[in-house]
Structure formats: C-alpha cells, structure tokens
Short mmCIF file of C-alpha atoms and ligand atoms in Angstrom, two decimals:
data_model
loop_
_atom_site.label_atom_id
_atom_site.label_comp_id
_atom_site.label_asym_id
_atom_site.label_seq_id
_atom_site.Cartn_x
_atom_site.Cartn_y
_atom_site.Cartn_z
CA MET J 588 8.51 16.79 13.28
CA ASP J 589 10.55 13.42 13.56
CA ARG J 590 13.36 12.61 11.68
CA ILE J 591 15.40 9.55 11.06
CA ALA J 592 19.24 9.20 11.40
CA ILE J 593 21.20 6.37 9.71
CA THR J 594 24.98 5.71 10.09
CA GLY J 595 25.84 3.29 7.10
CA GLY J 596 28.18 0.63 6.79
CA ALA J 597 26.46 -1.95 9.20
CA ARG J 598 25.74 -5.46 7.83
CA LEU J 599 22.33 -6.87 8.62
CA GLU J 600 21.92 -10.05 10.55
CA GLY J 601 18.89 -11.66 11.78
CA GLU J 602 15.24 -11.92 11.49
CA ILE J 603 12.63 -9.46 10.27
CA VAL J 604 8.87 -10.66 11.30
CA ILE J 605 6.70 -9.09 8.74
CA SER J 606 3.22 -7.22 9.38
CA GLY J 607 0.08 -7.62 7.96
CA ALA J 608 -0.58 -5.68 4.58
CA LYS J 609 -1.52 -2.01 5.09
CA ASN J 610 -3.14 -1.94 1.59
CA SER J 611 -5.37 -4.81 2.64
CA ALA J 612 -6.07 -3.93 6.18
CA ILE J 613 -7.67 -0.33 5.07
CA LYS J 614 -9.96 -2.30 2.41
CA LEU J 615 -10.94 -4.71 5.04
CA MET J 616 -11.67 -2.22 7.36
CA ALA J 617 -14.07 -0.56 4.96
CA ALA J 618 -15.86 -3.96 4.45
CA SER J 619 -17.18 -3.69 8.20
CA LEU J 620 -19.42 -0.81 6.95
CA LEU J 621 -21.27 -3.51 5.09
CA THR J 622 -22.88 -5.40 8.14
CA ASP J 623 -24.34 -4.67 11.51
CA GLN J 624 -22.49 -7.48 13.10
CA PRO J 625 -18.46 -7.32 14.58
CA LEU J 626 -15.75 -7.77 11.76
CA ARG J 627 -12.56 -8.95 13.83
CA LEU J 628 -9.37 -8.45 11.74
CA THR J 629 -6.20 -10.09 12.87
CA ASN J 630 -2.66 -9.63 12.06
CA MET J 631 -3.40 -5.86 11.51
CA PRO J 632 -0.56 -3.53 11.02
CA ARG J 633 -0.74 -0.63 13.34
CA LEU J 634 0.00 2.47 11.28
CA ALA J 635 -0.76 5.92 10.49
CA ASP J 636 -3.24 4.90 7.56
CA THR J 637 -5.23 2.52 9.72
CA ARG J 638 -5.47 5.14 12.39
CA PHE J 639 -6.87 7.76 9.75
CA LEU J 640 -9.42 5.22 8.71
CA GLY J 641 -10.22 4.32 11.93
CA GLN J 642 -11.10 8.24 12.68
CA LEU J 643 -13.37 8.08 9.59
CA LEU J 644 -15.25 5.14 10.31
CA ARG J 645 -15.88 6.14 14.00
CA ARG J 646 -17.65 9.13 12.65
CA LEU J 647 -19.84 7.24 10.42
CA GLY J 648 -20.85 5.07 13.24
CA THR J 649 -18.13 2.15 13.49
CA ASP J 650 -17.30 1.06 17.21
CA ILE J 651 -13.64 -0.07 17.11
CA VAL J 652 -11.76 -1.98 19.64
CA GLU J 653 -8.00 -2.63 19.23
CA GLN J 654 -6.31 -5.28 21.26
CA ASP J 655 -3.67 -7.93 21.02
CA GLY J 656 -4.22 -11.34 20.28
CA ASP J 657 -2.45 -14.75 19.17
CA ASP J 658 -2.24 -13.48 15.64
CA GLY J 659 -0.67 -10.17 16.52
CA ALA J 660 -2.79 -7.05 16.72
CA GLU J 661 -6.28 -7.23 16.48
CA THR J 662 -9.14 -4.93 15.41
CA ILE J 663 -12.85 -5.43 16.06
CA LEU J 664 -15.12 -3.17 14.06
CA HIS J 665 -18.86 -3.04 14.61
CA THR J 666 -21.14 -0.84 12.72
CA ARG J 667 -24.53 -1.63 14.36
CA GLU J 668 -25.99 1.32 12.35
CA ILE J 669 -24.43 4.06 9.79
CA VAL J 670 -25.05 7.11 11.98
CA SER J 671 -23.82 9.48 9.22
CA ALA J 672 -23.21 8.77 5.45
CA PHE J 673 -20.97 12.07 5.17
CA ALA J 674 -17.12 11.44 4.75
CA PRO J 675 -15.71 15.18 5.30
CA TYR J 676 -12.68 16.38 3.37
CA GLU J 677 -10.41 16.54 6.34
CA LEU J 678 -10.74 13.03 7.01
CA VAL J 679 -10.75 11.82 3.41
CA ARG J 680 -7.67 13.59 2.65
CA GLN J 681 -5.45 12.27 5.06
CA MET J 682 -5.36 8.94 3.38
CA ARG J 683 -6.61 8.45 -0.27
CA ALA J 684 -8.02 5.01 -0.02
CA SER J 685 -10.51 6.59 2.64
CA PHE J 686 -12.67 7.29 -0.58
CA ASN J 687 -13.52 3.70 -0.56
CA VAL J 688 -16.17 4.07 1.99
CA LEU J 689 -18.37 5.64 -0.80
CA GLY J 690 -19.30 2.21 -2.27
CA PRO J 691 -20.28 0.28 1.15
CA LEU J 692 -22.34 3.40 2.33
CA ILE J 693 -24.34 3.44 -1.03
CA ALA J 694 -24.60 -0.23 -0.77
CA ARG J 695 -25.87 -0.17 3.03
CA THR J 696 -27.96 3.05 3.30
CA GLY J 697 -28.60 4.00 -0.27
CA HIS J 698 -26.90 7.39 -0.24
CA ALA J 699 -23.58 8.83 0.77
CA LYS J 700 -21.85 12.20 0.71
CA VAL J 701 -17.99 11.67 0.41
CA SER J 702 -15.22 13.88 -0.39
CA LEU J 703 -13.09 13.55 -3.29
CA PRO J 704 -9.48 12.55 -2.15
CA GLY J 705 -7.65 15.23 -4.07
CA GLY J 706 -4.45 15.23 -5.73
CA CYS J 707 -1.57 13.44 -4.46
CA THR J 708 2.46 13.68 -4.68
CA ILE J 709 2.91 10.76 -6.85
CA GLY J 710 0.35 11.59 -9.68
CA ALA J 711 -3.06 12.95 -10.23
CA ARG J 712 -4.73 9.72 -9.48
CA PRO J 713 -8.30 10.61 -10.37
CA VAL J 714 -11.53 8.32 -9.28
CA ASP J 715 -13.04 8.41 -12.67
CA LEU J 716 -12.94 4.67 -12.81
CA HIS J 717 -14.52 4.57 -9.51
CA LEU J 718 -17.36 6.52 -10.29
CA GLU J 719 -18.35 5.11 -13.84
CA ALA J 720 -18.34 1.78 -12.08
CA LEU J 721 -20.80 2.87 -9.20
CA ARG J 722 -22.93 4.56 -11.91
CA ALA J 723 -22.95 1.32 -13.75
CA LEU J 724 -24.53 -0.55 -10.60
CA GLY J 725 -27.23 2.07 -10.50
CA ALA J 726 -25.93 4.72 -8.46
CA SER J 727 -26.79 8.35 -9.20
CA ILE J 728 -23.60 10.66 -8.85
CA ASP J 729 -23.17 14.36 -8.83
CA LEU J 730 -20.00 16.27 -8.23
CA HIS J 731 -20.44 19.69 -6.32
CA GLU J 732 -17.78 21.67 -4.53
CA GLY J 733 -15.38 18.55 -4.04
CA TYR J 734 -17.85 16.25 -2.84
CA VAL J 735 -19.47 13.27 -4.35
CA TYR J 736 -23.31 13.02 -3.62
CA ALA J 737 -24.65 9.53 -4.45
CA GLN J 738 -28.33 8.06 -4.37
CA ALA J 739 -29.45 4.49 -4.79
CA PRO J 740 -32.73 4.77 -2.99
CA ARG J 741 -33.77 1.36 -4.43
CA GLY J 742 -30.25 -0.35 -4.00
CA LEU J 743 -27.66 -1.33 -6.32
CA VAL J 744 -28.09 -3.62 -9.38
CA GLY J 745 -25.35 -5.90 -10.89
CA ALA J 746 -23.54 -5.06 -13.93
CA GLU J 747 -20.92 -5.93 -16.14
CA ILE J 748 -18.17 -3.48 -15.96
CA GLU J 749 -14.89 -3.76 -18.23
CA PHE J 750 -12.07 -1.45 -16.97
CA PRO J 751 -10.02 0.37 -19.68
CA PHE J 752 -6.99 -0.39 -17.78
CA VAL J 753 -6.08 -1.96 -14.57
CA SER J 754 -7.37 -0.20 -11.20
CA VAL J 755 -6.50 -1.75 -8.02
CA GLY J 756 -8.68 0.80 -6.16
CA ALA J 757 -11.65 0.80 -8.51
CA THR J 758 -11.72 -3.10 -8.57
CA GLU J 759 -11.92 -3.39 -4.70
CA HIS J 760 -14.38 -0.26 -4.55
CA VAL J 761 -16.78 -2.12 -6.87
CA MET J 762 -16.18 -5.31 -5.10
CA LEU J 763 -17.35 -3.61 -1.86
CA ALA J 764 -20.23 -2.10 -3.33
CA ALA J 765 -21.49 -5.24 -5.64
CA VAL J 766 -21.76 -7.82 -2.72
CA LEU J 767 -25.00 -6.32 -1.57
CA ALA J 768 -26.30 -5.27 -5.10
CA LYS J 769 -29.41 -7.26 -6.63
CA GLY J 770 -27.81 -9.69 -9.14
CA GLU J 771 -24.64 -10.49 -10.75
CA THR J 772 -21.91 -8.37 -11.39
CA VAL J 773 -18.99 -9.30 -13.71
CA LEU J 774 -15.44 -7.31 -13.40
CA LYS J 775 -13.33 -7.52 -16.56
CA ASN J 776 -9.92 -6.51 -16.90
CA ALA J 777 -9.85 -6.58 -12.89
CA ALA J 778 -6.60 -5.91 -10.74
CA ARG J 779 -5.17 -9.22 -9.86
CA GLU J 780 -3.12 -8.03 -6.50
CA PRO J 781 -2.86 -10.45 -3.49
CA GLU J 782 -4.92 -7.80 -1.49
CA LEU J 783 -7.91 -8.42 -4.02
CA GLY J 784 -7.90 -11.97 -2.96
CA ASP J 785 -7.80 -11.27 0.67
CA LEU J 786 -10.55 -8.94 0.47
CA ALA J 787 -12.89 -11.36 -1.76
CA GLU J 788 -12.00 -14.20 1.17
CA CYS J 789 -13.18 -11.92 4.11
CA LEU J 790 -16.12 -11.01 2.06
CA ASN J 791 -16.99 -14.50 1.48
CA LYS J 792 -16.39 -15.49 5.23
CA MET J 793 -19.07 -12.91 5.82
CA GLY J 794 -21.58 -14.39 3.30
CA ALA J 795 -20.55 -12.90 0.16
CA GLN J 796 -20.19 -14.63 -3.06
CA VAL J 797 -17.39 -13.45 -4.86
CA SER J 798 -15.41 -15.64 -7.21
CA GLY J 799 -12.31 -15.33 -9.48
CA ALA J 800 -10.39 -12.94 -7.42
CA GLY J 801 -6.79 -12.90 -8.40
CA THR J 802 -7.76 -13.52 -11.93
CA SER J 803 -8.86 -10.78 -14.52
CA THR J 804 -12.66 -11.61 -14.18
CA ILE J 805 -14.26 -11.22 -10.82
CA ARG J 806 -17.89 -12.60 -10.74
CA ILE J 807 -20.10 -11.23 -7.79
CA GLN J 808 -23.27 -12.69 -7.04
CA GLY J 809 -25.02 -10.27 -4.79
CA VAL J 810 -26.61 -11.25 -1.40
CA ASP J 811 -29.30 -9.45 0.98
CA HIS J 812 -26.94 -9.08 3.67
CA LEU J 813 -23.47 -9.96 5.37
CA ASN J 814 -22.72 -11.10 8.98
CA GLY J 815 -19.34 -10.72 10.72
CA ALA J 816 -16.46 -12.75 10.51
CA THR J 817 -12.92 -13.37 11.62
CA HIS J 818 -10.16 -12.88 9.10
CA SER J 819 -6.40 -12.59 9.24
CA VAL J 820 -4.66 -9.82 7.31
CA ILE J 821 -2.20 -11.24 4.51
CA PRO J 822 1.32 -10.40 4.84
CA ASP J 823 2.47 -7.11 3.58
CA ARG J 824 4.34 -7.89 0.14
CA ILE J 825 5.71 -4.45 -0.11
CA GLU J 826 7.31 -4.33 3.41
CA THR J 827 8.77 -7.72 2.57
CA GLY J 828 10.30 -6.46 -0.55
CA THR J 829 11.50 -3.56 1.35
CA PHE J 830 13.20 -5.32 3.78
CA ALA J 831 14.49 -8.01 1.18
CA LEU J 832 16.14 -4.82 -0.70
CA ALA J 833 17.42 -3.37 2.38
CA ALA J 834 19.55 -6.79 3.27
CA ALA J 835 20.98 -6.62 -0.09
CA MET J 836 21.82 -3.05 -0.10
CA ALA J 837 23.64 -3.44 3.48
CA GLY J 838 24.89 -6.95 2.99
CA GLY J 839 24.67 -9.87 5.37
CA GLU J 840 21.88 -12.23 5.93
CA VAL J 841 18.44 -11.57 6.99
CA ARG J 842 15.40 -14.17 7.20
CA LEU J 843 12.13 -12.45 6.52
CA THR J 844 9.48 -14.56 8.44
CA LYS J 845 5.42 -14.49 8.54
CA THR J 846 5.39 -13.79 4.75
CA ARG J 847 4.88 -15.30 1.34
CA SER J 848 7.78 -15.51 -1.25
CA ASP J 849 5.19 -15.87 -3.92
CA PHE J 850 3.87 -12.56 -3.35
CA VAL J 851 7.37 -10.99 -4.25
CA ASP J 852 8.35 -13.57 -6.95
CA THR J 853 9.02 -10.76 -9.79
CA LEU J 854 11.13 -8.68 -7.37
CA LEU J 855 13.15 -11.78 -6.20
CA ASP J 856 13.84 -13.02 -9.82
CA LYS J 857 15.31 -9.32 -10.43
CA MET J 858 17.46 -9.48 -7.06
CA VAL J 859 18.80 -13.09 -8.13
CA GLU J 860 19.79 -11.62 -11.52
CA ALA J 861 21.67 -8.43 -9.92
CA GLY J 862 23.43 -11.28 -7.81
CA VAL J 863 21.51 -11.42 -4.45
CA GLU J 864 21.19 -14.84 -2.92
CA VAL J 865 17.59 -15.88 -2.24
CA ILE J 866 16.43 -19.04 -0.57
CA ARG J 867 12.62 -19.34 -0.32
CA HIS J 868 11.09 -21.00 2.76
CA ASN J 869 7.37 -21.96 3.75
CA ASP J 870 7.10 -18.73 5.84
CA GLY J 871 9.11 -16.38 3.89
CA MET J 872 12.56 -16.21 2.49
CA THR J 873 16.31 -15.74 3.59
CA ILE J 874 18.36 -12.76 1.28
CA LYS J 875 22.08 -13.00 1.38
CA ARG J 876 24.85 -10.97 0.17
CA ASN J 877 28.28 -11.30 0.80
CA GLY J 878 30.73 -8.46 -0.64
CA ALA J 879 30.61 -8.89 -4.30
CA ARG J 880 29.15 -5.96 -6.29
CA LEU J 881 25.86 -6.39 -7.80
CA LYS J 882 24.87 -6.15 -11.42
CA ALA J 883 22.86 -3.60 -12.95
CA VAL J 884 19.59 -5.25 -14.17
CA GLU J 885 16.46 -3.34 -15.57
CA ILE J 886 12.85 -3.30 -14.47
CA GLU J 887 9.68 -1.89 -15.53
CA THR J 888 6.64 -1.52 -13.27
CA ASP J 889 3.35 -3.46 -14.01
CA PRO J 890 -0.07 -4.44 -12.32
CA TYR J 891 0.51 -7.46 -10.37
CA PRO J 892 2.19 -9.98 -11.04
CA GLY J 893 4.35 -7.57 -12.59
CA PHE J 894 7.09 -5.54 -10.78
CA ALA J 895 5.20 -3.49 -8.13
CA THR J 896 5.24 0.39 -8.57
CA ASP J 897 5.45 0.49 -4.65
CA LEU J 898 8.91 -1.23 -4.76
CA GLN J 899 10.33 0.78 -7.73
CA ALA J 900 12.04 3.36 -5.41
CA GLN J 901 13.58 0.82 -3.25
CA PHE J 902 14.89 -0.96 -6.18
CA MET J 903 16.48 2.33 -7.62
CA ALA J 904 18.21 2.55 -4.12
CA LEU J 905 19.82 -0.74 -4.45
CA MET J 906 20.89 0.07 -8.36
CA THR J 907 22.63 3.11 -7.00
CA LEU J 908 25.54 1.18 -6.08
CA ALA J 909 25.42 -1.78 -9.01
CA ASP J 910 27.86 -2.18 -11.68
CA GLY J 911 26.76 -0.81 -15.11
CA GLU J 912 23.67 1.21 -16.00
CA SER J 913 20.03 0.23 -14.99
CA VAL J 914 17.03 1.45 -16.71
CA ILE J 915 13.94 1.85 -14.61
CA LYS J 916 10.48 2.52 -16.39
CA GLU J 917 7.64 3.55 -14.25
CA THR J 918 4.24 2.91 -16.08
CA ILE J 919 1.65 3.16 -13.18
CA PHE J 920 2.05 6.79 -11.78
CA GLU J 921 3.35 9.69 -13.93
CA ASN J 922 5.32 11.54 -11.11
CA ARG J 923 6.99 8.70 -9.35
CA PHE J 924 10.96 9.67 -9.48
CA MET J 925 10.66 12.11 -6.86
CA HIS J 926 13.36 10.10 -4.67
CA ALA J 927 15.83 10.41 -7.83
CA PRO J 928 17.12 14.11 -6.62
CA GLU J 929 17.17 12.92 -3.15
CA LEU J 930 19.10 9.84 -3.75
CA ALA J 931 21.51 12.01 -5.86
CA ARG J 932 22.11 14.06 -2.75
CA LEU J 933 23.85 10.82 -1.28
CA GLY J 934 25.85 10.80 -4.58
CA ALA J 935 23.79 8.42 -7.02
CA ASP J 936 23.96 9.12 -10.55
CA ILE J 937 20.30 9.27 -12.05
CA LEU J 938 19.05 10.67 -15.36
CA VAL J 939 15.28 10.89 -15.09
CA SER J 940 13.43 11.45 -18.46
CA GLY J 941 9.65 11.14 -18.71
CA GLY J 942 8.62 7.82 -17.26
CA GLU J 943 12.30 6.38 -17.40
CA ALA J 944 15.25 6.84 -14.95
CA ARG J 945 18.62 5.79 -16.10
CA VAL J 946 20.89 4.66 -12.98
CA ARG J 947 24.44 4.57 -13.41
CA GLY J 948 25.84 2.72 -10.58
CA VAL J 949 28.66 4.37 -8.64
CA GLU J 950 31.20 3.20 -6.26
CA THR J 951 30.35 4.83 -3.06
CA LEU J 952 27.29 7.13 -1.75
CA GLU J 953 27.86 9.52 0.99
CA GLY J 954 25.30 10.27 3.98
CA ALA J 955 23.51 13.83 3.67
CA GLN J 956 20.55 15.39 4.53
CA VAL J 957 17.62 14.43 2.78
CA MET J 958 13.84 14.65 2.55
CA ALA J 959 11.11 12.09 2.15
CA THR J 960 8.48 12.80 -0.34
CA ASP J 961 5.97 10.03 -0.55
CA LEU J 962 5.66 6.57 1.41
CA ARG J 963 7.67 4.24 -0.71
CA ALA J 964 10.48 6.95 -1.67
CA SER J 965 10.78 7.83 1.81
CA VAL J 966 12.03 4.12 2.39
CA SER J 967 14.49 4.22 -0.41
CA LEU J 968 16.43 7.03 1.28
CA VAL J 969 16.64 4.85 4.16
CA ILE J 970 17.65 1.90 2.20
CA ALA J 971 20.43 3.90 0.35
CA ALA J 972 21.68 5.23 3.77
CA LEU J 973 22.58 1.82 5.07
CA ALA J 974 25.17 1.53 2.32
CA ALA J 975 26.23 5.08 2.39
CA ARG J 976 29.41 6.19 4.43
CA GLY J 977 28.63 8.50 7.50
CA GLU J 978 25.26 9.76 8.62
CA THR J 979 22.16 10.54 6.69
CA VAL J 980 19.19 12.30 8.34
CA VAL J 981 15.98 11.57 6.53
CA SER J 982 13.30 14.29 7.33
CA ARG J 983 9.38 14.47 6.87
CA VAL J 984 9.34 10.92 8.25
CA TYR J 985 5.45 10.97 8.58
CA HIS J 986 5.47 9.76 5.07
CA LEU J 987 7.32 6.72 6.53
CA ASP J 988 4.89 6.33 9.44
CA ARG J 989 1.97 5.85 7.34
CA GLY J 990 3.06 2.41 5.81
CA PHE J 991 5.95 0.88 7.71
CA GLU J 992 5.24 -0.47 11.17
CA ARG J 993 8.24 -0.12 13.70
CA LEU J 994 10.72 0.33 10.73
CA GLU J 995 13.72 1.41 12.87
CA GLU J 996 13.01 -1.23 15.41
CA LYS J 997 13.05 -3.97 12.78
CA LEU J 998 16.31 -2.62 11.05
CA SER J 999 18.17 -2.10 14.44
CA ALA J 1000 17.33 -5.39 15.77
CA CYS J 1001 19.35 -6.81 12.65
CA GLY J 1002 22.38 -4.67 13.42
CA ALA J 1003 21.43 -1.47 11.60
CA ASN J 1004 22.60 1.92 13.18
CA VAL J 1005 19.08 3.62 12.77
CA ARG J 1006 17.38 6.11 15.22
CA ARG J 1007 14.72 8.17 15.51
CA ILE J 1008 15.06 11.74 16.23
CA ALA J 1009 11.87 13.12 18.09
CA GLY J 1010 10.79 16.64 16.59
CA THR J 1011 10.31 19.44 18.50
CA GLY J 1012 6.86 20.48 16.98
CA GLU J 1013 8.76 23.14 14.71
CA PRO J 1014 8.69 23.19 11.09
CA GLU J 1015 11.77 21.24 9.92
CA ASP J 1016 12.16 22.59 6.41
C1 LIG R 1745 -3.18 1.14 -5.05
C2 LIG R 1745 -2.13 1.04 -3.73
C3 LIG R 1745 -0.74 1.72 -4.28
C4 LIG R 1745 -0.35 1.44 -5.60
C5 LIG R 1745 -1.39 1.26 -6.72
C6 LIG R 1745 -0.66 0.48 -7.80
C7 LIG R 1745 -3.72 1.19 -1.71
C8 LIG R 1745 -4.20 1.70 -1.01
N1 LIG R 1745 -2.75 1.72 -2.72
O1 LIG R 1745 -3.44 2.27 -5.47
O2 LIG R 1745 0.04 1.54 -3.00
O3 LIG R 1745 0.79 1.94 -5.99
O4 LIG R 1745 -2.59 0.51 -6.03
O5 LIG R 1745 -0.07 -0.65 -7.59
O6 LIG R 1745 -4.15 -0.06 -2.30
N2 LIG R 1745 -6.59 5.55 -12.13
C9 LIG R 1745 -7.25 6.42 -12.83
N3 LIG R 1745 -8.69 6.39 -12.64
C10 LIG R 1745 -9.23 6.02 -11.37
C11 LIG R 1745 -8.39 5.15 -10.86
C12 LIG R 1745 -6.86 4.94 -11.15
O7 LIG R 1745 -7.01 7.04 -13.87
O8 LIG R 1745 -10.31 6.00 -11.16
C13 LIG R 1745 -5.33 5.65 -12.62
C14 LIG R 1745 -4.04 6.04 -11.33
O9 LIG R 1745 -3.96 7.52 -11.64
C15 LIG R 1745 -2.98 5.46 -11.62
C16 LIG R 1745 -3.37 4.02 -12.17
O10 LIG R 1745 -4.78 4.28 -12.58
O11 LIG R 1745 -2.19 5.97 -12.56
C17 LIG R 1745 -3.35 2.68 -11.24
O12 LIG R 1745 -4.12 3.12 -10.02
P1 LIG R 1745 -4.58 2.14 -8.88
O13 LIG R 1745 -4.46 0.91 -9.38
O14 LIG R 1745 -6.06 2.67 -8.95
O15 LIG R 1745 -3.89 2.76 -7.53
P2 LIG R 1745 -4.58 2.85 -6.27
O16 LIG R 1745 -5.81 1.99 -5.86
O17 LIG R 1745 -4.83 4.05 -6.15
#
C-alpha cells in the first residue's frame, strides 16, 4: 500500500485549481439510473469513490464512458435498461453512498435488492431515515441477511416527510426516488448542503420538478419519465477548505481557483478570526499568512451552512500550533476524533472527551510516522506535517485517494515537499 512522505517547513506559493465535488458527483452518477438516455457530467473528479460507484452502476446496466472535455474530465452514463436491480455487498461496502442506488432502482423498476452499507469508522451511520422515507413513498421494505428487499410494483407515490434531524444522504436519496413518484412529495427539515442544490439542478435539467433545494423545505412534483442532460459538477467545498487550511498552516500565499468562497463562508470567518488573511474573488479566494502565530478559536460542527464536519479534522490540525486553547465540538458523528491521537504523535496537545476536543496550541510539531484512519482525518495529518519539523510518513493513504484528486501534485506545485512512496503490496502495519 502507498504512503505519503512530507517534509515540513516549506511555505506554499501559487495557485491550486479545485476539482468537482466528490459528494455531488456520486449522487449525480446515481441519477443516471433514472433515465434511459445519456447523462453527461462535466468537471468530474477522478477518485476512488467515483470508480467504486462506476463499478456498481456498470453491474446494474449503465454504460460509462470517461473522456476529457473543455470543462475538465467528463463521464457519460447511459442506462438504456436496468439489467439487474441487485447491488451486492462487495460493491456497496466499498463506498457507503452506493446505497443511494436503492431509491432510483425502485423508482425505475419497481423492485430492488441492495446491500446495507454496514458500519463505518466515523460512527454507526445507520440508514433508518432512508428506509422510513422510502416506505413513506409506498415502497414495501424488508431486511434479511444484510440486504434490503424493496418492492413498489405500482410505482412510488408522493408523500410529506419530515426528517427528525438533518441527513444529507437521506434527503438526497428521497429526492432521487420521488422525482418519478406519482404526485407531490414535500421534504421538511431537509439538508441544505450545496450538493443538494446541485442534484436538484441536474434532475430539473433532466425534466424533474424540484423546488426549494437549498432551503429546509423541498417540494418535488413527480413526473412520468426523465431525459438525458449535460451538467457541470459544482466545486468541491471540502477540498477548497482543506487547501485553504493547508496554506494557512504552511504559511505563504495561495490562490484557490475554479471554486466558490460562499460555500466555505463559515470556515473562512473562523480562519480570519484566527488571524489568517482571506481575499475573496469571483472564482475563489486567496489565503495568506505571513509569520505571525495564529490565535486559538472555537468551532462546533453543524449541518450546512454551519461548520462542516468534513473540515473539522483539518481545522484541528491548524489549531495544534495556535496560541491558546481551542475547543472543537463535533455534533454530527459520534466517533470523529480518531485523528487526535495521530496528531499527538506529531507533538500536538489534544484532550478528547465525548464529542469535544480541547487543543492546546504548542510551539512546534515534529515529523513522525502516522496512520490515516478515514478520509478527512488522513488529510489533517498531511496539513499538520506541512508545518512539522522533519519528515512525516502517512500510511494507509488509500483513505486519501477516496476523496482527494492528485493531492501531492497540487501541493507540490505550490512548493510543498510531498511525495508518494509506492507500496510493495505487503501490508504496511
Ligand atoms: C454526507 C457526506 C459526508 C458528510 C456528512 C455530513 C456524502 C457522500 N457524504 O454523509 O461526507 O460528513 O454528509 O455532512 O455526501 N443518520 C442516521 N440515520 C440515517 C442517516 C443518517 O442516524 O438514516 C445520522 C448519521 O449517523 C450521522 C448524521 O445522521 O450521525 C448525519 O448523517 P448524514 O447527513 O446522513 O451523512 P451522510 O449523508 O452519510
């Protein structure tokens, strides 16, 4: 397995072009199951997660062509017919969001057998809200031996669904099913993440009638069928925030382009509070930090537009060198501080208690061998390593490859000393 070696101390100077959003791309790919015509997605990130979902979609009957275009990488997905409505465990477990093929399969064929996604390192992450919502749309759902068996032979029927708490995945999943249901579906307490707006926009281009995406009430008027469309994936706000934090940690001046600063407003406000200079542009932002030590600030993760849980680990990395104590509260996932002991290996002073971490800033970090535990945690180790003395080697970087496109290349182009050490195939730890 590959590792990444980082020698800290280099300032970052230059430009980083942000890729299309992973969390949007994988939901848009699933939308291709809803039509027998081609769906062309542009500005696509090329990641392990999009590859995993591609494998599953091919098995269900989707032809996939990948090519380069004027708007970055393109993926053309064409599901003339569903050849199998069965999503096996070995394909669903590779990437949790693959579970979201269930709704489109029921909507298009009236039945499906999809593996439950199983546990996940950052928390239990059940799918009860997804299943309750699909039941509300008229699907009969049984669970046996790790599989969901769903039936709706006469089609799905619109319903009013109020989520007990905000779930990005459940909101998207119901949207993907309800666009082909009979009548109107109203989703209350819906997630407001930008990826929801992107999915709604793409579905509307395909002929769906979705309104209110981006607010907590979404209305979906079901239609009989959907057409093909061309859609450009929105910029990845988590990649944007991650590189903003990397630049702040290493110091220097980095311009992030082909992205949107409004997607990461909450983060940028916190960075400014900590002493980072942020200049917003039409196509992104410039992040500057020259010398002075940052101040510790507090954050609490929340659904969008609150502070993104997917940026919590990276922000914690920045706070390890700040002046004072930073309190970091995690409210979305119950087990999302696994990066804390790894950051401590670099010399960070972090005390975790329940859903709260107290980070007391230290003067210096020192390079060490560390292990990636999940996607966002692994990149927090890279960020910390950029400012650590000496070399840090991060193992288990397959976590990183799931969600960050050409990370080493993008950082090295700005002067970071980062290289990938190709694995031997032997277990590394
Ligand atoms: C999505 C993102 C992930 C991000 C998360 C929160 C994708 C592919 N992933 O994950 O990167 O960290 O949003 O912003 O887009 N829950 C239940 N029952 C359910 C569904 C969720 O209890 O049926 C709980 C989860 O365990 C979690 C919370 O609700 O504690 C929020 O999860 P959710 O918003 O659904 O996250 P995902 O869609 O899985």
